[in-house]
């Protein structure tokens, strides 16, 4: 296995380079692994972030992604109140064509080469089985199957959904005042691992739901389970008459084509990178649409895997026991974080996205590295 750290002068050519602590290139001719691991900032603790596998068109494209995504994780982990820094890894290749156990085990060795500076997790193109393969070579991996007691560990998506639900509560209270969930109508795009459970939470609360997905089977399932749900064609979801739009499918759904169609008061959903460009946040502001920053509202999953990790390494950074209840309570605090974002945005007359960034920076910049986690 060839392991090489890219030099700062090589990285400086990339617009997304932000003084990252380290970007490591890994090539393993035996298994065909070609990957990059990015560690953006460890002021708060070791860098945690998922391992993405995509058929990137070039190494430069993979480096761009690892720089952007690892930086994003620094902000996300800081705002989520986790003593963790930001990191990410990317594997070049089509997961449906070249991924196998040997390749993922080699990736585990690559992760282990950083001796705990980087902790990996599932992301697009990787899943639980890949985490199990990596765990053969490293302890710095999360998203492993639960311990059989239903306590910590296992699929974090329902926890992400709970965080999104908490975020929608914060946003509707801010917009409409107390008891805002009564009579609320929410349009949910994407009924996957997160979106479906979000619908369950909202439905139980009596919220009216309009949903869409490209998979017919999941639409039939939701209609059977929640009979008064309205189903829309995917292309019509943006112009639905509803209070809240919850994008829970793909990134870049808030863009110059979709925003002009929107009559929502709030956008609050699970998807990563919801804004296609930075101008799209201004487009939302011009339409008086309250945007809940994606990385603040969708942090439930990372909080869940962080608890799993701290439990496994038997190191508790919190002043209370590492229980599932404590983890759920931590995810529930997303509601207060979002309230803080709204307040700062109003006080400083900035967008909610910029306010989230400033809050995150106030947490992780100038902070001494937390050691021993
Ligand atoms: P998923 O793949 O399980 O679900 C996505 C759903 O969107 C699928 O049902 C898919 O059919 C549907 N979809 C795809 N294209 C669509 C379209 N054009 N219109 C309507 N529906 C469409 O993914 P997930 O785990 O539920 O994650 C959803 C989003 O939330 C992703 O952007 C993901 O990155 C983000 N996210 C997930 C987690 C987590 O814990 N799973 C955590 C943080 C962020």
Short mmCIF file of C-alpha atoms and ligand atoms in Angstrom, two decimals:
data_model
loop_
_atom_site.label_atom_id
_atom_site.label_comp_id
_atom_site.label_asym_id
_atom_site.label_seq_id
_atom_site.Cartn_x
_atom_site.Cartn_y
_atom_site.Cartn_z
CA UNK A 1 0.00 0.00 0.00
CA UNK A 2 1.40 3.41 -1.02
CA UNK A 3 0.55 6.20 1.39
CA UNK A 4 1.50 9.77 0.70
CA UNK A 5 0.51 13.08 2.29
CA UNK A 6 -0.20 15.84 -0.23
CA UNK A 7 1.84 18.98 0.38
CA UNK A 8 0.20 22.27 1.25
CA UNK A 9 1.49 23.83 -1.98
CA UNK A 10 -0.19 21.05 -4.00
CA UNK A 11 -3.45 21.57 -2.13
CA UNK A 12 -3.33 25.37 -2.39
CA UNK A 13 -4.35 25.10 -6.07
CA UNK A 14 -7.80 23.89 -4.96
CA UNK A 15 -10.42 26.54 -4.20
CA UNK A 16 -11.79 24.39 -1.36
CA UNK A 17 -8.44 24.19 0.42
CA UNK A 18 -8.82 25.83 3.81
CA UNK A 19 -5.56 25.09 5.59
CA UNK A 20 -6.61 21.45 5.99
CA UNK A 21 -4.40 19.64 8.48
CA UNK A 22 -3.80 16.72 6.17
CA UNK A 23 -4.89 15.12 2.92
CA UNK A 24 -3.57 11.62 2.44
CA UNK A 25 -3.50 9.72 -0.87
CA UNK A 26 -3.72 5.94 -0.63
CA UNK A 27 -3.10 3.53 -3.47
CA UNK A 28 -3.17 -0.22 -3.04
CA UNK A 29 -2.33 -2.03 -6.30
CA UNK A 30 -3.24 -5.40 -4.78
CA UNK A 31 -6.93 -4.54 -4.26
CA UNK A 32 -7.28 -1.62 -6.72
CA UNK A 33 -7.98 0.85 -3.90
CA UNK A 34 -7.40 4.49 -4.77
CA UNK A 35 -8.58 6.85 -2.05
CA UNK A 36 -8.04 10.15 -0.28
CA UNK A 37 -8.55 10.93 3.40
CA UNK A 38 -9.00 14.57 4.38
CA UNK A 39 -8.56 15.86 7.91
CA UNK A 40 -9.69 19.48 8.01
CA UNK A 41 -9.47 20.50 11.65
CA UNK A 42 -9.05 18.67 14.95
CA UNK A 43 -9.32 21.57 17.38
CA UNK A 44 -12.21 19.84 19.11
CA UNK A 45 -11.05 16.25 18.80
CA UNK A 46 -10.34 13.53 16.24
CA UNK A 47 -11.88 14.09 12.82
CA UNK A 48 -15.09 12.14 12.18
CA UNK A 49 -16.78 11.88 8.80
CA UNK A 50 -18.05 9.32 6.31
CA UNK A 51 -16.34 7.35 3.58
CA UNK A 52 -17.85 8.13 0.17
CA UNK A 53 -17.34 5.92 -2.87
CA UNK A 54 -18.03 7.41 -6.29
CA UNK A 55 -16.69 6.99 -9.83
CA UNK A 56 -14.91 10.37 -9.75
CA UNK A 57 -13.74 11.42 -13.20
CA UNK A 58 -10.25 12.31 -11.95
CA UNK A 59 -8.07 12.40 -8.84
CA UNK A 60 -8.49 16.18 -8.80
CA UNK A 61 -12.28 15.75 -8.60
CA UNK A 62 -11.86 13.37 -5.65
CA UNK A 63 -9.49 15.78 -3.89
CA UNK A 64 -11.97 18.64 -4.41
CA UNK A 65 -14.71 16.56 -2.80
CA UNK A 66 -12.62 15.42 0.15
CA UNK A 67 -11.53 19.01 0.84
CA UNK A 68 -15.11 20.35 0.68
CA UNK A 69 -16.69 17.51 2.64
CA UNK A 70 -14.07 17.31 5.40
CA UNK A 71 -14.38 21.05 6.01
CA UNK A 72 -18.16 20.66 6.16
CA UNK A 73 -17.77 18.02 8.86
CA UNK A 74 -15.75 20.39 11.05
CA UNK A 75 -18.68 22.82 10.99
CA UNK A 76 -21.29 20.11 11.44
CA UNK A 77 -19.59 18.38 14.38
CA UNK A 78 -18.86 21.69 16.13
CA UNK A 79 -22.44 22.91 15.81
CA UNK A 80 -23.73 19.52 16.97
CA UNK A 81 -21.84 19.97 20.25
CA UNK A 82 -19.52 17.04 19.64
CA UNK A 83 -15.89 16.99 20.80
CA UNK A 84 -14.87 15.95 17.30
CA UNK A 85 -13.15 17.55 14.36
CA UNK A 86 -13.94 17.33 10.66
CA UNK A 87 -12.73 14.69 8.23
CA UNK A 88 -13.94 12.67 5.29
CA UNK A 89 -12.64 10.01 2.93
CA UNK A 90 -13.39 9.29 -0.71
CA UNK A 91 -12.73 6.15 -2.70
CA UNK A 92 -12.50 6.48 -6.47
CA UNK A 93 -14.62 3.89 -8.28
CA UNK A 94 -18.11 2.66 -8.93
CA UNK A 95 -19.29 0.88 -5.76
CA UNK A 96 -21.50 -1.42 -7.86
CA UNK A 97 -18.54 -2.50 -10.00
CA UNK A 98 -15.31 -2.54 -8.04
CA UNK A 99 -16.26 -2.61 -4.36
CA UNK A 100 -15.49 -5.85 -2.55
CA UNK A 101 -14.46 -6.95 0.91
CA UNK A 102 -10.71 -6.91 0.16
CA UNK A 103 -10.89 -3.33 -1.11
CA UNK A 104 -12.83 -2.15 1.95
CA UNK A 105 -10.50 -4.04 4.28
CA UNK A 106 -7.58 -2.23 2.61
CA UNK A 107 -9.46 1.03 3.21
CA UNK A 108 -9.62 0.04 6.87
CA UNK A 109 -5.81 -0.22 6.85
CA UNK A 110 -5.63 3.24 5.26
CA UNK A 111 -7.88 4.68 7.98
CA UNK A 112 -5.78 2.98 10.63
CA UNK A 113 -2.61 4.59 9.22
CA UNK A 114 -3.86 7.87 10.70
CA UNK A 115 -3.78 6.32 14.19
CA UNK A 116 -7.13 7.71 15.25
CA UNK A 117 -6.80 11.24 13.84
CA UNK A 118 -9.64 10.23 11.50
CA UNK A 119 -12.71 8.10 12.31
CA UNK A 120 -14.72 6.83 9.37
CA UNK A 121 -18.42 6.07 8.85
CA UNK A 122 -20.96 5.23 6.14
CA UNK A 123 -21.69 7.64 3.32
CA UNK A 124 -22.90 7.51 -0.30
CA UNK A 125 -21.64 4.31 -1.87
CA UNK A 126 -20.74 2.59 1.41
CA UNK A 127 -22.84 0.76 3.98
CA UNK A 128 -22.82 -1.27 7.14
CA UNK A 129 -21.16 -4.26 5.49
CA UNK A 130 -18.25 -2.04 4.39
CA UNK A 131 -17.85 -0.71 7.93
CA UNK A 132 -17.62 -4.30 9.16
CA UNK A 133 -14.89 -5.00 6.56
CA UNK A 134 -12.96 -1.88 7.63
CA UNK A 135 -13.32 -2.79 11.29
CA UNK A 136 -11.12 -5.85 10.64
CA UNK A 137 -8.19 -3.45 10.30
CA UNK A 138 -9.11 -0.48 12.43
CA UNK A 139 -11.05 0.48 15.53
CA UNK A 140 -11.57 3.96 14.06
CA UNK A 141 -14.86 3.14 12.37
CA UNK A 142 -18.49 3.75 13.38
CA UNK A 143 -21.88 2.75 12.01
CA UNK A 144 -21.37 -0.85 13.03
CA UNK A 145 -24.35 -3.07 13.87
CA UNK A 146 -25.92 -2.44 17.26
CA UNK A 147 -24.94 -4.49 20.26
CA UNK A 148 -28.21 -6.43 20.13
CA UNK A 149 -29.80 -4.50 23.00
CA UNK A 150 -31.14 -1.73 20.76
CA UNK A 151 -29.03 0.66 22.74
CA UNK A 152 -26.26 2.49 20.81
CA UNK A 153 -24.98 1.63 17.33
CA UNK A 154 -26.92 0.45 14.32
CA UNK A 155 -28.60 2.43 11.55
CA UNK A 156 -28.52 6.15 12.47
CA UNK A 157 -31.20 7.22 9.93
CA UNK A 158 -34.19 7.16 12.33
CA UNK A 159 -32.15 9.37 14.67
CA UNK A 160 -31.43 11.78 11.81
CA UNK A 161 -35.19 11.86 11.16
CA UNK A 162 -35.82 12.71 14.82
CA UNK A 163 -33.36 15.61 14.57
CA UNK A 164 -35.08 16.91 11.43
CA UNK A 165 -38.43 16.70 13.19
CA UNK A 166 -36.97 18.73 16.11
CA UNK A 167 -35.64 21.27 13.60
CA UNK A 168 -39.04 21.63 11.94
CA UNK A 169 -40.57 22.31 15.35
CA UNK A 170 -38.01 25.05 16.01
CA UNK A 171 -38.58 26.63 12.60
CA UNK A 172 -42.39 26.58 12.78
CA UNK A 173 -42.33 28.02 16.31
CA UNK A 174 -40.06 30.80 15.10
CA UNK A 175 -42.28 31.51 12.12
CA UNK A 176 -45.75 31.05 13.56
CA UNK A 177 -45.35 31.09 17.34
CA UNK A 178 -46.31 28.43 19.91
CA UNK A 179 -48.45 25.41 18.94
CA UNK A 180 -47.34 25.87 15.35
CA UNK A 181 -47.53 22.16 14.55
CA UNK A 182 -51.34 22.31 14.74
CA UNK A 183 -52.77 22.62 11.23
CA UNK A 184 -49.31 22.42 9.67
CA UNK A 185 -48.79 21.05 6.15
CA UNK A 186 -45.39 19.63 5.20
CA UNK A 187 -44.16 18.56 1.75
CA UNK A 188 -41.59 15.77 2.01
CA UNK A 189 -39.34 14.98 -0.97
CA UNK A 190 -37.85 11.49 -0.68
CA UNK A 191 -39.20 8.64 1.46
CA UNK A 192 -35.92 6.85 2.07
CA UNK A 193 -34.23 5.95 5.32
CA UNK A 194 -34.73 9.45 6.78
CA UNK A 195 -37.76 10.84 4.94
CA UNK A 196 -40.06 7.93 5.74
CA UNK A 197 -39.43 8.09 9.49
CA UNK A 198 -39.77 11.87 9.42
CA UNK A 199 -43.25 11.35 7.93
CA UNK A 200 -44.09 8.94 10.76
CA UNK A 201 -43.14 11.51 13.42
CA UNK A 202 -45.08 14.28 11.67
CA UNK A 203 -48.09 12.08 11.00
CA UNK A 204 -48.30 11.05 14.63
CA UNK A 205 -48.39 14.74 15.52
CA UNK A 206 -51.37 15.25 13.18
CA UNK A 207 -49.43 17.18 10.52
CA UNK A 208 -50.87 17.07 6.97
CA UNK A 209 -48.39 15.44 4.60
CA UNK A 210 -47.73 15.79 0.89
CA UNK A 211 -45.05 13.37 -0.26
CA UNK A 212 -43.15 12.34 -3.33
CA UNK A 213 -40.58 9.75 -4.36
CA UNK A 214 -39.34 8.18 -7.58
CA UNK A 215 -40.01 4.69 -6.16
CA UNK A 216 -43.61 3.56 -6.60
CA UNK A 217 -43.31 0.84 -3.95
CA UNK A 218 -42.53 3.25 -1.14
CA UNK A 219 -45.43 5.49 -2.17
CA UNK A 220 -47.77 2.52 -1.96
CA UNK A 221 -46.31 1.62 1.43
CA UNK A 222 -46.87 5.07 2.90
CA UNK A 223 -50.44 5.27 1.56
CA UNK A 224 -51.19 1.96 3.24
CA UNK A 225 -49.62 3.03 6.54
CA UNK A 226 -50.78 6.67 6.61
CA UNK A 227 -54.04 6.70 4.61
CA UNK A 228 -54.61 10.47 4.39
CA UNK A 229 -51.19 11.31 2.92
CA UNK A 230 -51.29 13.10 -0.47
CA UNK A 231 -48.90 11.83 -3.15
CA UNK A 232 -47.36 14.13 -5.79
CA UNK A 233 -45.30 13.61 -8.92
CA UNK A 234 -41.63 14.42 -8.13
CA UNK A 235 -41.53 17.44 -10.45
CA UNK A 236 -44.63 18.99 -8.80
CA UNK A 237 -43.43 18.93 -5.19
CA UNK A 238 -41.74 22.35 -5.41
CA UNK A 239 -44.99 24.20 -6.17
CA UNK A 240 -47.16 22.47 -3.56
CA UNK A 241 -49.14 24.74 -1.30
CA UNK A 242 -47.63 23.81 2.08
CA UNK A 243 -45.98 25.54 5.04
CA UNK A 244 -42.77 23.53 5.06
CA UNK A 245 -40.67 21.87 2.37
CA UNK A 246 -38.52 19.01 3.70
CA UNK A 247 -35.97 17.91 1.08
CA UNK A 248 -34.91 14.39 2.07
CA UNK A 249 -33.67 13.01 -1.25
CA UNK A 250 -30.86 14.63 -3.20
CA UNK A 251 -28.60 17.65 -2.87
CA UNK A 252 -28.95 20.91 -4.85
CA UNK A 253 -32.76 20.88 -4.78
CA UNK A 254 -32.84 24.58 -3.88
CA UNK A 255 -31.80 26.22 -7.12
CA UNK A 256 -32.68 28.90 -9.69
CA UNK A 257 -35.35 26.68 -11.26
CA UNK A 258 -37.08 25.35 -8.13
CA UNK A 259 -37.03 28.39 -5.79
CA UNK A 260 -39.21 30.59 -8.09
CA UNK A 261 -41.89 27.83 -7.95
CA UNK A 262 -41.94 27.74 -4.13
CA UNK A 263 -44.66 29.13 -1.90
CA UNK A 264 -43.34 27.59 1.31
CA UNK A 265 -42.61 29.60 4.45
CA UNK A 266 -39.87 27.23 5.61
CA UNK A 267 -37.32 24.84 4.09
CA UNK A 268 -36.16 22.27 6.64
CA UNK A 269 -35.01 18.81 5.57
CA UNK A 270 -32.38 16.12 5.85
CA UNK A 271 -30.61 16.30 2.50
CA UNK A 272 -26.98 17.35 2.42
CA UNK A 273 -25.91 20.38 0.37
CA UNK A 274 -29.44 21.54 -0.35
CA UNK A 275 -28.39 24.86 -1.90
CA UNK A 276 -27.11 24.46 -5.45
CA UNK A 277 -25.08 27.69 -5.15
CA UNK A 278 -24.51 30.30 -2.45
CA UNK A 279 -26.81 32.69 -4.37
CA UNK A 280 -29.71 30.34 -3.76
CA UNK A 281 -29.83 31.29 -0.11
CA UNK A 282 -30.35 34.91 -1.18
CA UNK A 283 -33.10 33.73 -3.54
CA UNK A 284 -34.84 32.09 -0.55
CA UNK A 285 -34.41 35.24 1.56
CA UNK A 286 -35.92 37.37 -1.21
CA UNK A 287 -38.98 35.13 -1.17
CA UNK A 288 -39.12 35.37 2.65
CA UNK A 289 -38.54 31.61 2.98
CA UNK A 290 -36.90 30.65 6.26
CA UNK A 291 -34.05 28.26 5.50
CA UNK A 292 -32.86 25.88 8.21
CA UNK A 293 -29.19 25.14 7.40
CA UNK A 294 -28.89 21.52 6.30
CA UNK A 295 -25.84 20.61 8.34
CA UNK A 296 -27.49 21.91 11.53
CA UNK A 297 -30.77 20.05 11.12
CA UNK A 298 -29.38 16.75 9.80
CA UNK A 299 -26.78 16.21 12.54
CA UNK A 300 -28.76 13.48 14.33
CA UNK A 301 -26.92 10.70 12.51
CA UNK A 302 -23.47 11.98 13.38
CA UNK A 303 -24.50 12.47 17.01
CA UNK A 304 -25.71 8.85 17.10
CA UNK A 305 -22.49 7.42 15.66
CA UNK A 306 -20.37 9.63 17.93
CA UNK A 307 -22.08 8.15 20.99
CA UNK A 308 -21.55 4.67 19.57
CA UNK A 309 -17.84 5.45 19.18
CA UNK A 310 -17.32 6.94 22.63
CA UNK A 311 -19.09 3.97 24.19
CA UNK A 312 -16.96 1.50 22.23
CA UNK A 313 -13.63 3.10 23.14
CA UNK A 314 -14.89 3.49 26.70
CA UNK A 315 -14.16 7.21 26.82
CA UNK A 316 -16.96 9.50 27.89
CA UNK A 317 -16.41 13.19 27.07
CA UNK A 318 -19.79 14.19 28.54
CA UNK A 319 -20.72 14.89 32.17
CA UNK A 320 -23.48 12.24 32.07
CA UNK A 321 -23.73 8.54 31.21
CA UNK A 322 -23.41 7.48 27.57
CA UNK A 323 -26.91 6.05 27.22
CA UNK A 324 -29.36 5.96 24.35
CA UNK A 325 -31.63 8.37 26.24
CA UNK A 326 -28.74 10.82 26.60
CA UNK A 327 -28.01 10.50 22.89
CA UNK A 328 -31.67 11.17 21.96
CA UNK A 329 -31.70 14.16 24.32
CA UNK A 330 -28.53 15.45 22.59
CA UNK A 331 -30.25 15.14 19.20
CA UNK A 332 -33.27 16.99 20.63
CA UNK A 333 -30.95 19.94 21.38
CA UNK A 334 -30.81 20.53 17.61
CA UNK A 335 -34.00 22.50 18.31
CA UNK A 336 -32.13 24.97 20.54
CA UNK A 337 -29.19 25.19 18.14
CA UNK A 338 -31.55 26.19 15.35
CA UNK A 339 -33.18 28.81 17.59
CA UNK A 340 -29.70 30.23 18.22
CA UNK A 341 -29.04 30.35 14.47
CA UNK A 342 -32.28 32.28 13.86
CA UNK A 343 -31.48 34.72 16.67
CA UNK A 344 -27.94 35.39 15.40
CA UNK A 345 -29.21 35.82 11.84
CA UNK A 346 -31.69 38.46 13.04
CA UNK A 347 -29.22 40.22 15.33
CA UNK A 348 -26.52 40.44 12.67
CA UNK A 349 -28.85 40.80 9.69
CA UNK A 350 -27.27 37.86 7.92
CA UNK A 351 -28.67 34.73 6.33
CA UNK A 352 -29.32 31.69 8.49
CA UNK A 353 -26.60 29.79 6.59
CA UNK A 354 -24.02 32.44 7.42
CA UNK A 355 -25.25 32.53 11.03
CA UNK A 356 -24.77 28.75 11.31
CA UNK A 357 -21.23 29.09 9.96
CA UNK A 358 -20.41 31.87 12.43
CA UNK A 359 -21.76 29.88 15.35
CA UNK A 360 -19.77 26.81 14.30
CA UNK A 361 -16.60 28.92 13.84
CA UNK A 362 -17.07 30.46 17.29
CA UNK A 363 -16.97 26.92 18.64
CA UNK A 364 -14.10 25.31 16.76
CA UNK A 365 -11.76 28.20 15.95
CA UNK A 366 -9.47 29.29 18.76
CA UNK A 367 -10.30 26.12 20.67
CA UNK A 368 -7.44 24.03 21.99
CA UNK A 369 -7.24 20.52 20.63
CA UNK A 370 -9.05 18.05 22.87
CA UNK A 371 -6.70 15.21 23.49
CA UNK A 372 -7.26 11.70 24.70
CA UNK A 373 -10.63 11.15 23.06
P1 LIG B 1 -32.07 7.20 0.91
O1 LIG B 1 -31.29 6.90 -0.30
O2 LIG B 1 -32.47 6.12 1.84
O3 LIG B 1 -33.43 7.96 0.48
C1 LIG B 1 -33.54 8.88 -0.57
C2 LIG B 1 -34.93 8.76 -1.14
O4 LIG B 1 -35.11 9.80 -2.11
C3 LIG B 1 -35.18 7.42 -1.85
O5 LIG B 1 -36.40 6.87 -1.44
C4 LIG B 1 -35.21 7.82 -3.33
O6 LIG B 1 -36.03 6.97 -4.11
C5 LIG B 1 -35.76 9.22 -3.24
N1 LIG B 1 -35.48 10.06 -4.40
C6 LIG B 1 -34.39 10.06 -5.19
N2 LIG B 1 -34.52 10.97 -6.16
C7 LIG B 1 -35.70 11.57 -5.98
C8 LIG B 1 -36.40 12.62 -6.64
N3 LIG B 1 -35.88 13.23 -7.72
N4 LIG B 1 -37.59 13.00 -6.17
C9 LIG B 1 -38.13 12.37 -5.10
N5 LIG B 1 -37.53 11.39 -4.43
C10 LIG B 1 -36.33 11.00 -4.86
O7 LIG B 1 -31.26 8.34 1.69
P2 LIG B 1 -31.41 8.79 3.20
O8 LIG B 1 -30.44 8.04 4.03
O9 LIG B 1 -32.85 8.82 3.58
O10 LIG B 1 -30.87 10.28 3.13
C11 LIG B 1 -31.63 11.31 2.52
C12 LIG B 1 -30.80 12.59 2.46
O11 LIG B 1 -30.41 12.97 3.77
C13 LIG B 1 -29.50 12.44 1.67
O12 LIG B 1 -29.23 13.67 1.03
C14 LIG B 1 -28.46 12.17 2.73
O13 LIG B 1 -27.18 12.58 2.34
C15 LIG B 1 -28.97 13.03 3.86
N6 LIG B 1 -28.56 12.59 5.19
C16 LIG B 1 -28.84 11.33 5.63
C17 LIG B 1 -28.45 10.94 6.89
C18 LIG B 1 -28.78 9.56 7.42
O14 LIG B 1 -28.64 9.33 8.63
N7 LIG B 1 -29.24 8.64 6.59
C19 LIG B 1 -27.75 11.82 7.73
C20 LIG B 1 -27.47 13.12 7.27
C21 LIG B 1 -27.88 13.49 6.00
#
